Short mmCIF file of C-alpha atoms and ligand atoms in Angstrom, two decimals:
data_model
loop_
_atom_site.label_atom_id
_atom_site.label_comp_id
_atom_site.label_asym_id
_atom_site.label_seq_id
_atom_site.Cartn_x
_atom_site.Cartn_y
_atom_site.Cartn_z
CA MET A 25 297.75 81.40 -156.46
CA SER A 26 298.75 79.39 -153.38
CA ARG A 27 301.84 77.25 -153.70
CA LEU A 28 301.50 73.51 -154.19
CA ALA A 29 302.32 71.37 -151.17
CA CYS A 30 304.83 69.47 -153.31
CA GLU A 31 306.61 72.79 -153.92
CA GLY A 32 306.74 73.81 -150.27
CA GLY A 33 303.22 75.22 -149.85
CA ARG A 34 300.59 74.21 -147.34
CA PRO A 35 298.42 71.17 -148.24
CA VAL A 36 294.68 71.81 -148.66
CA ARG A 37 294.01 69.62 -145.62
CA PRO A 38 296.16 68.50 -142.69
CA ASP A 39 295.24 64.78 -142.78
CA PHE A 40 295.28 62.36 -145.71
CA LEU A 41 291.91 61.64 -147.37
CA VAL A 42 292.28 57.99 -148.21
CA PHE A 43 290.78 56.81 -151.51
CA GLY A 44 287.64 54.76 -150.87
CA ARG A 45 287.11 55.44 -147.18
CA PRO A 46 284.15 53.30 -146.09
CA LEU A 47 281.28 54.38 -143.86
CA ILE A 48 281.19 51.98 -140.92
CA GLY A 49 278.31 52.87 -138.61
CA GLU A 50 277.49 52.00 -135.01
CA ALA A 51 275.08 49.32 -136.27
CA GLU A 52 277.93 47.42 -137.96
CA ILE A 53 280.09 47.73 -134.86
CA ALA A 54 277.31 46.50 -132.54
CA GLU A 55 276.53 43.58 -134.88
CA MET A 56 280.21 42.64 -135.07
CA VAL A 57 280.51 42.70 -131.28
CA ASP A 58 277.40 40.53 -131.04
CA THR A 59 278.97 38.04 -133.44
CA LEU A 60 282.27 38.02 -131.57
CA ARG A 61 280.48 37.41 -128.28
CA SER A 62 278.25 34.70 -129.77
CA GLY A 63 281.04 32.17 -130.14
CA TRP A 64 280.09 31.52 -133.80
CA ILE A 65 282.33 33.67 -135.97
CA GLY A 66 282.68 31.49 -139.09
CA PHE A 67 280.20 30.76 -141.86
CA GLY A 68 276.78 30.58 -140.25
CA PRO A 69 273.34 32.08 -139.70
CA LYS A 70 274.35 35.70 -140.35
CA CYS A 71 275.78 34.76 -143.74
CA LEU A 72 272.49 33.08 -144.61
CA ARG A 73 270.50 36.12 -143.49
CA PHE A 74 272.77 38.39 -145.53
CA GLU A 75 272.29 36.15 -148.58
CA GLN A 76 268.52 36.32 -148.21
CA GLU A 77 268.42 40.07 -147.79
CA PHE A 78 270.87 40.64 -150.63
CA ALA A 79 268.87 38.39 -152.96
CA GLY A 80 265.80 40.44 -152.05
CA TYR A 81 267.61 43.70 -152.78
CA VAL A 82 268.85 42.65 -156.23
CA GLN A 83 265.71 40.61 -156.99
CA ALA A 84 267.66 37.40 -157.59
CA ASP A 85 266.34 33.89 -156.94
CA TYR A 86 269.57 32.84 -155.21
CA ALA A 87 272.49 34.66 -153.63
CA LEU A 88 275.62 32.82 -152.52
CA SER A 89 277.93 34.62 -150.11
CA VAL A 90 281.65 34.16 -150.76
CA ASN A 91 284.93 35.71 -149.67
CA SER A 92 285.44 37.86 -152.81
CA ALA A 93 284.05 38.78 -156.19
CA THR A 94 287.03 36.93 -157.63
CA ALA A 95 285.74 33.74 -155.96
CA ALA A 96 282.22 34.45 -157.23
CA LEU A 97 283.47 34.83 -160.82
CA HIS A 98 285.56 31.66 -160.54
CA LEU A 99 282.58 29.65 -159.25
CA ALA A 100 280.36 31.03 -162.02
CA LEU A 101 282.84 29.93 -164.69
CA LEU A 102 282.99 26.45 -163.12
CA ALA A 103 279.20 26.24 -162.96
CA ALA A 104 279.04 27.29 -166.62
CA ASN A 105 281.48 24.44 -167.40
CA VAL A 106 284.12 26.75 -168.85
CA GLY A 107 287.44 24.95 -168.96
CA PRO A 108 290.70 24.33 -170.82
CA GLY A 109 290.59 25.24 -174.50
CA ASP A 110 287.58 27.50 -174.09
CA GLU A 111 287.47 31.25 -174.66
CA VAL A 112 285.74 33.93 -172.63
CA ILE A 113 285.08 37.39 -174.08
CA THR A 114 285.68 40.26 -171.70
CA THR A 115 286.80 43.89 -171.50
CA PRO A 116 290.41 45.00 -171.12
CA LEU A 117 289.30 47.98 -168.99
CA THR A 118 288.88 46.16 -165.68
CA PHE A 119 290.71 44.93 -162.63
CA VAL A 120 292.98 41.98 -163.47
CA ALA A 121 290.85 39.63 -161.35
CA THR A 122 288.20 39.58 -164.10
CA ALA A 123 290.64 38.00 -166.55
CA ASN A 124 292.67 36.08 -163.96
CA VAL A 125 289.70 33.85 -163.13
CA VAL A 126 289.38 32.90 -166.79
CA THR A 127 292.95 31.61 -166.68
CA HIS A 128 292.20 29.84 -163.35
CA VAL A 129 289.81 27.50 -165.15
CA GLY A 130 292.33 27.00 -167.96
CA ALA A 131 290.43 29.10 -170.50
CA THR A 132 291.66 32.05 -172.59
CA PRO A 133 290.43 35.60 -172.09
CA VAL A 134 289.61 37.38 -175.35
CA PHE A 135 289.54 41.14 -174.98
CA VAL A 136 287.12 43.40 -176.83
CA ASP A 137 287.62 47.16 -176.71
CA VAL A 138 285.26 49.50 -174.89
CA ASP A 139 282.87 52.16 -176.08
CA PRO A 140 284.64 55.36 -174.99
CA ALA A 141 281.34 57.03 -174.06
CA THR A 142 280.42 54.42 -171.43
CA GLN A 143 283.82 52.77 -170.74
CA ASN A 144 281.99 49.43 -171.07
CA ILE A 145 282.63 46.60 -173.54
CA ASP A 146 281.40 47.72 -176.97
CA PRO A 147 278.54 45.37 -177.89
CA ASP A 148 279.09 46.08 -181.60
CA ARG A 149 282.57 44.54 -181.43
CA ILE A 150 281.65 41.37 -179.53
CA GLU A 151 280.25 39.21 -182.29
CA SER A 152 283.37 39.36 -184.46
CA ALA A 153 285.36 38.02 -181.47
CA VAL A 154 283.14 34.92 -181.11
CA THR A 155 284.76 31.67 -182.28
CA ARG A 156 283.68 28.04 -181.96
CA ARG A 157 285.65 27.94 -178.69
CA THR A 158 283.79 30.83 -177.06
CA ARG A 159 281.78 29.71 -174.03
CA ALA A 160 280.95 32.87 -172.11
CA ILE A 161 280.81 36.66 -172.16
CA LEU A 162 282.05 38.41 -169.02
CA PRO A 163 281.01 42.08 -169.17
CA VAL A 164 282.04 44.55 -166.45
CA HIS A 165 279.80 47.43 -165.38
CA MET A 166 282.63 49.92 -165.34
CA ALA A 167 282.44 52.56 -162.59
CA GLY A 168 278.85 51.45 -161.89
CA TRP A 169 277.19 52.03 -165.28
CA PRO A 170 275.47 48.88 -166.60
CA CYS A 171 276.64 47.37 -169.89
CA GLU A 172 274.28 46.99 -172.86
CA LEU A 173 272.91 43.72 -171.51
CA ASP A 174 270.10 43.46 -174.10
CA ALA A 175 272.56 43.46 -177.00
CA ILE A 176 274.96 41.18 -175.12
CA GLY A 177 272.09 38.79 -174.29
CA VAL A 178 271.08 38.56 -177.95
CA ILE A 179 274.63 37.63 -179.01
CA ALA A 180 274.92 35.12 -176.16
CA GLU A 181 271.64 33.48 -177.12
CA ARG A 182 272.58 33.28 -180.79
CA HIS A 183 275.86 31.49 -180.01
CA GLY A 184 274.83 29.52 -176.92
CA LEU A 185 277.06 31.48 -174.51
CA THR A 186 276.67 32.07 -170.78
CA VAL A 187 276.68 35.68 -169.58
CA ILE A 188 278.52 36.25 -166.30
CA GLU A 189 278.33 39.87 -165.15
CA ASP A 190 281.15 41.42 -163.15
CA ALA A 191 279.08 43.81 -161.02
CA ALA A 192 281.91 44.63 -158.59
CA HIS A 193 281.15 48.34 -159.13
CA ALA A 194 277.44 48.03 -159.65
CA THR A 195 275.60 46.78 -156.56
CA GLU A 196 272.97 49.54 -156.83
CA ALA A 197 272.75 49.59 -160.64
CA TRP A 198 269.61 49.07 -162.70
CA TYR A 199 269.47 48.28 -166.39
CA ARG A 200 266.40 49.36 -168.40
CA GLY A 201 263.98 48.68 -165.56
CA SER A 202 265.67 45.53 -164.18
CA LYS A 203 267.93 45.27 -161.17
CA VAL A 204 271.51 44.24 -161.92
CA GLY A 205 271.80 40.83 -160.28
CA SER A 206 268.47 39.62 -161.67
CA ILE A 207 269.26 39.72 -165.40
CA SER A 208 271.95 37.31 -166.61
CA ARG A 209 272.54 33.70 -165.57
CA PHE A 210 275.28 34.80 -163.13
CA THR A 211 276.25 38.10 -161.52
CA ALA A 212 279.24 38.65 -159.22
CA PHE A 213 279.40 41.44 -156.62
CA SER A 214 282.38 42.65 -154.60
CA PHE A 215 282.41 43.80 -150.99
CA TYR A 216 286.10 44.71 -150.96
CA ALA A 217 287.18 47.56 -148.67
CA THR A 218 286.72 50.32 -151.26
CA LYS A 219 283.48 49.08 -152.83
CA ASN A 220 280.00 50.61 -152.46
CA LEU A 221 279.03 47.94 -149.93
CA THR A 222 281.96 46.60 -147.93
CA THR A 223 282.57 43.68 -145.63
CA GLY A 224 286.34 44.23 -145.64
CA GLU A 225 286.69 41.33 -148.03
CA GLY A 226 283.71 39.54 -149.46
CA GLY A 227 281.47 38.95 -152.42
CA MET A 228 278.17 37.54 -153.62
CA LEU A 229 277.17 35.42 -156.59
CA THR A 230 273.57 35.68 -157.73
CA THR A 231 271.78 33.36 -160.11
CA ASP A 232 268.29 32.27 -161.10
CA ASP A 233 269.53 28.82 -162.10
CA SER A 234 268.18 26.27 -159.59
CA THR A 235 270.07 23.44 -161.31
CA VAL A 236 273.50 24.72 -160.26
CA ILE A 237 272.87 26.22 -156.83
CA ASP A 238 273.58 23.05 -154.83
CA ARG A 239 276.82 22.48 -156.71
CA LEU A 240 277.82 26.11 -156.13
CA ARG A 241 277.11 25.78 -152.41
CA ALA A 242 279.34 22.72 -152.26
CA LEU A 243 282.11 24.26 -154.39
CA ARG A 244 282.30 27.27 -152.10
CA LEU A 245 283.05 25.04 -149.07
CA HIS A 246 285.63 22.39 -150.01
CA GLY A 247 283.08 20.55 -152.16
CA LEU A 248 281.30 19.30 -149.05
CA ASP A 249 277.59 18.53 -149.12
CA LYS A 250 275.61 21.63 -148.47
CA ASP A 251 274.90 21.41 -144.74
CA ALA A 252 278.48 20.62 -143.82
CA TRP A 253 278.91 24.05 -142.21
CA LYS A 254 276.48 22.91 -139.50
CA ARG A 255 278.81 20.12 -138.46
CA TYR A 256 279.53 21.71 -135.07
CA SER A 257 275.98 22.91 -134.39
CA PRO A 258 273.80 21.88 -131.38
CA GLY A 259 272.41 18.85 -133.21
CA GLY A 260 275.74 17.16 -132.61
CA PHE A 261 278.53 16.39 -135.06
CA MET A 262 277.20 15.77 -138.54
CA PRO A 263 279.06 13.54 -140.94
CA TYR A 264 279.79 15.07 -144.31
CA GLN A 265 280.92 14.03 -147.76
CA ALA A 266 283.21 15.70 -150.29
CA LEU A 267 281.33 15.61 -153.58
CA GLU A 268 284.23 17.14 -155.54
CA PRO A 269 287.44 18.97 -154.65
CA GLY A 270 285.94 22.37 -153.94
CA TYR A 271 287.36 25.65 -152.73
CA LYS A 272 287.67 27.61 -149.50
CA TYR A 273 285.52 30.49 -150.66
CA ASN A 274 282.96 30.94 -147.87
CA MET A 275 282.09 34.21 -146.16
CA THR A 276 282.11 34.45 -142.35
CA ASP A 277 279.50 35.78 -139.92
CA MET A 278 281.96 38.56 -139.04
CA GLN A 279 281.84 39.80 -142.63
CA ALA A 280 278.07 39.32 -142.81
CA SER A 281 277.77 41.44 -139.64
CA LEU A 282 279.09 44.36 -141.65
CA GLY A 283 277.21 43.41 -144.81
CA LEU A 284 273.75 43.31 -143.22
CA HIS A 285 273.97 46.94 -142.10
CA GLN A 286 275.89 48.16 -145.14
CA LEU A 287 273.05 46.75 -147.21
CA ALA A 288 270.41 48.46 -145.08
CA ARG A 289 272.19 51.79 -145.64
CA LEU A 290 273.07 51.22 -149.31
CA GLU A 291 270.52 53.55 -150.93
CA GLN A 292 271.42 56.32 -148.50
CA SER A 293 275.13 55.81 -149.22
CA LEU A 294 274.39 56.08 -152.94
CA GLU A 295 272.64 59.42 -152.34
CA THR A 296 275.74 60.69 -150.55
CA ARG A 297 277.91 59.74 -153.52
CA GLU A 298 275.42 61.28 -155.96
CA ARG A 299 275.72 64.57 -154.06
CA ILE A 300 279.52 64.48 -154.15
CA TRP A 301 279.39 63.57 -157.85
CA ALA A 302 277.25 66.63 -158.59
CA MET A 303 279.64 68.86 -156.63
CA TYR A 304 282.58 67.56 -158.68
CA ASP A 305 280.75 67.93 -162.00
CA GLU A 306 279.91 71.52 -161.22
CA ALA A 307 283.35 72.46 -159.92
CA PHE A 308 285.30 70.94 -162.80
CA ALA A 309 283.01 71.84 -165.72
CA ASP A 310 285.03 74.94 -166.66
CA LEU A 311 288.41 74.03 -165.19
CA SER A 312 291.12 74.05 -167.84
CA GLY A 313 293.29 70.93 -168.01
CA VAL A 314 290.62 68.47 -166.89
CA ARG A 315 287.53 67.06 -168.55
CA VAL A 316 284.39 65.92 -166.80
CA ARG A 317 283.05 62.69 -168.26
CA PRO A 318 279.36 63.14 -169.03
CA LEU A 319 277.11 60.78 -167.08
CA PRO A 320 275.50 58.25 -169.44
CA GLU A 321 271.72 58.14 -169.35
CA THR A 322 269.25 55.45 -170.41
CA LEU A 323 265.59 55.19 -169.47
CA GLY A 324 265.17 52.82 -166.51
CA SER A 325 268.92 52.48 -165.90
CA ARG A 326 270.76 53.68 -162.82
CA HIS A 327 274.45 54.42 -162.40
CA ALA A 328 275.85 52.96 -159.14
CA ARG A 329 278.41 55.81 -158.86
CA HIS A 330 281.35 53.69 -157.79
CA LEU A 331 284.15 55.67 -159.46
CA TYR A 332 284.38 59.33 -160.39
CA ALA A 333 286.87 59.50 -163.25
CA LEU A 334 288.50 62.79 -164.15
CA GLU A 335 290.07 62.86 -167.58
CA LEU A 336 293.23 64.95 -167.86
CA ASP A 337 293.47 67.17 -170.91
CA LEU A 338 297.20 66.53 -171.20
CA ASP A 339 297.59 68.92 -174.14
CA ARG A 340 296.63 71.76 -171.84
CA LEU A 341 298.82 70.68 -168.94
CA GLU A 342 302.54 70.96 -168.56
CA CYS A 343 302.67 67.83 -166.38
CA ASP A 344 301.84 64.16 -166.91
CA ARG A 345 299.28 62.15 -164.98
CA ALA A 346 301.82 60.74 -162.52
CA ARG A 347 302.91 64.26 -161.54
CA PHE A 348 299.28 65.41 -161.27
CA MET A 349 298.43 62.49 -158.97
CA SER A 350 301.49 62.88 -156.79
CA ALA A 351 300.77 66.62 -156.46
CA LEU A 352 297.26 65.68 -155.26
CA GLY A 353 298.83 63.19 -152.85
CA SER A 354 301.00 65.99 -151.39
CA GLU A 355 297.81 68.01 -150.90
CA ASN A 356 296.62 64.98 -148.85
CA ILE A 357 294.14 63.73 -151.43
CA GLY A 358 294.31 60.03 -152.35
CA THR A 359 293.48 59.02 -155.94
CA GLY A 360 293.37 55.83 -157.97
CA ILE A 361 293.84 54.56 -161.55
CA HIS A 362 291.03 52.46 -163.03
CA PHE A 363 292.55 50.74 -164.76
CA VAL A 364 295.81 49.77 -166.39
CA PRO A 365 294.11 47.69 -169.13
CA VAL A 366 294.56 43.98 -168.56
CA HIS A 367 296.13 43.30 -171.97
CA GLN A 368 299.00 45.64 -170.99
CA HIS A 369 299.94 43.61 -167.92
CA GLN A 370 303.10 41.55 -168.19
CA TYR A 371 301.47 38.13 -167.72
CA TYR A 372 298.92 38.79 -170.46
CA ARG A 373 301.52 40.21 -172.84
CA ASP A 374 303.83 37.25 -172.27
CA THR A 375 301.14 34.58 -172.36
CA TYR A 376 298.74 35.80 -175.03
CA GLY A 377 300.94 38.19 -177.03
CA THR A 378 298.64 41.13 -176.35
CA ARG A 379 300.21 44.57 -176.64
CA ARG A 380 299.71 48.28 -176.50
CA GLY A 381 297.72 49.39 -179.50
CA ASP A 382 295.33 46.41 -179.39
CA HIS A 383 292.50 48.31 -177.66
CA PRO A 384 292.97 52.05 -178.20
CA HIS A 385 289.84 53.25 -176.38
CA ALA A 386 290.65 51.31 -173.22
CA GLU A 387 294.27 52.47 -173.43
CA ARG A 388 293.33 56.11 -173.79
CA ILE A 389 291.10 55.90 -170.70
CA GLY A 390 293.77 53.92 -168.87
CA ASP A 391 296.38 56.56 -169.76
CA ARG A 392 294.44 59.73 -169.08
CA THR A 393 291.96 59.24 -166.27
CA LEU A 394 292.34 59.26 -162.53
CA SER A 395 289.68 58.45 -159.94
CA LEU A 396 288.88 60.96 -157.22
CA PRO A 397 287.74 59.98 -153.72
CA LEU A 398 284.02 59.10 -153.83
CA SER A 399 282.55 57.23 -150.93
CA ALA A 400 279.82 57.38 -148.33
CA GLY A 401 282.53 57.78 -145.69
CA MET A 402 283.20 61.31 -146.97
CA CYS A 403 281.49 64.50 -145.84
CA GLU A 404 280.90 67.53 -148.03
CA ASP A 405 283.96 69.25 -146.55
CA ASP A 406 286.06 66.32 -147.78
CA ALA A 407 284.62 66.81 -151.27
CA ARG A 408 285.37 70.54 -151.06
CA ASP A 409 288.99 69.67 -150.17
CA VAL A 410 289.20 67.43 -153.24
CA ILE A 411 287.81 70.24 -155.39
CA ALA A 412 290.25 72.76 -153.90
CA ALA A 413 293.21 70.44 -154.48
CA VAL A 414 292.29 69.51 -158.07
CA THR A 415 291.70 73.18 -158.88
CA LYS A 416 295.01 74.20 -157.29
CA VAL A 417 296.98 71.52 -159.13
CA ALA A 418 295.24 72.06 -162.49
CA ARG A 419 295.82 75.82 -162.31
CA ARG A 420 299.46 75.37 -161.38
CA TYR A 421 300.13 73.10 -164.36
CA ALA A 422 297.69 74.64 -166.82
CA ARG A 423 298.96 75.98 -170.09
CA THR A 424 296.46 78.80 -170.44
CA VAL A 425 296.30 81.51 -173.04
CA ALA A 426 296.85 84.06 -170.28
CA GLN A 427 299.94 82.25 -169.06
CA VAL A 428 301.41 82.11 -172.53
CA ALA A 429 300.65 85.84 -173.03
CA ALA A 430 302.19 86.71 -169.66
CA TRP A 431 305.28 84.75 -170.58
CA ASP A 432 305.58 86.67 -173.88
CA GLU A 433 305.23 89.96 -172.02
CA THR A 434 308.01 89.20 -169.52
CA ALA A 435 310.20 88.09 -172.42
CA GLU A 436 309.62 91.47 -174.10
CA LEU A 437 310.45 93.32 -170.89
CA ARG A 438 313.63 91.29 -170.51
CA GLU A 439 314.61 92.09 -174.04
CA ALA A 440 313.91 95.80 -173.59
CA ALA A 441 316.06 95.94 -170.44
C1 PLP B 11 287.28 44.90 -157.08
C2 PLP B 11 287.03 44.25 -158.39
C3 PLP B 11 287.05 42.87 -158.56
C4 PLP B 11 287.53 41.94 -157.49
O1 PLP B 11 286.78 42.01 -156.35
P1 PLP B 11 287.30 41.21 -155.05
O2 PLP B 11 286.09 41.19 -154.17
O3 PLP B 11 288.42 42.00 -154.49
O4 PLP B 11 287.70 39.87 -155.49
C5 PLP B 11 286.68 42.33 -159.76
N1 PLP B 11 286.33 43.12 -160.81
C6 PLP B 11 286.34 44.46 -160.70
C7 PLP B 11 285.92 45.27 -161.88
C8 PLP B 11 286.72 45.07 -159.51
O5 PLP B 11 286.76 46.39 -159.42
#
């Protein structure tokens, strides 16, 4: 067995494979140059075109471009009139932004544990968390697999709650024959650097609710009336009005330049990730010390393949996850943790009294999984490097029957000598 790089051996590859490397094509670069040369680099016509094309892709009535999914979630909560004293039910197994926005509007996040098979909020546990203060349910499509939106929708309807989907991982996902983005009242998408579609930073809020779209457009740009962004256009300076104190949440045409072409290539990028996913599944199926998470399947649903989580079988390893990940880092393979559950973060513990033990399924996943590189910016050789590194590290730290037997044998020889 070759020596680990962290023990003086040679790494599986000479250069670092960064986690979440995006695929930026010539089309994005040309479009960006065109924008830079145009003299209009802020919010403008390319954002509007991106909104239209994105709405078409996810089959939504309206799509509102913003500077992050966090902004999209915040605006959705405001549009749903969630405020101080209210409660919002969400999952602990998510990025902190999902819960942070709930606190931004003065409401309280109420965490409901996940179903370990899907990593998504367990619909069977939601109803017992509903109180007379509950205003919304904020499910997250973890890793790209859609939540049980039918069951969630039934509970929401029964209690008069708004459903706001966090689809940061799930741009390409379908749920039982419907496109994610066209199902609930609000859906938020992320175009952060590591996401399936990236604009560096950016996001989109989709809705079918025509009664709130004008207010959302204003809220995203300082609360100004909706055509205020045209105030420097050829028609001459246009006066504008602040309708309410809004936010600085708009996208720019530079970001949309990337988004337009990332969107055009999205299905192809998904195919690339599906191929890498299959390579990983096959390579790790019989590797001791790691467990492949079976891909959930539902008729008419599609997994958006954002994160490939490898579960460590810590009982069969003589190292912990931190050591495993740093050994992979020394082999020049970047990894991630998704996620440290939100209720375990200091602010949430201090503010809401949440603690370890509250949500055992989320904690177990948070403790034992690591995410391997999975992005359209990778080639198959990159995936083979990941496989070689994981195999090397798992074998080095594996407690196998053979290893134990070999150890017994050397002990006997030592004794005999
Ligand atoms: C990335 C992410 C967000 C935040 O997205 P931004 O665009 O960075 O604001 C929210 N929720 C989840 C689950 C995420 O992974």
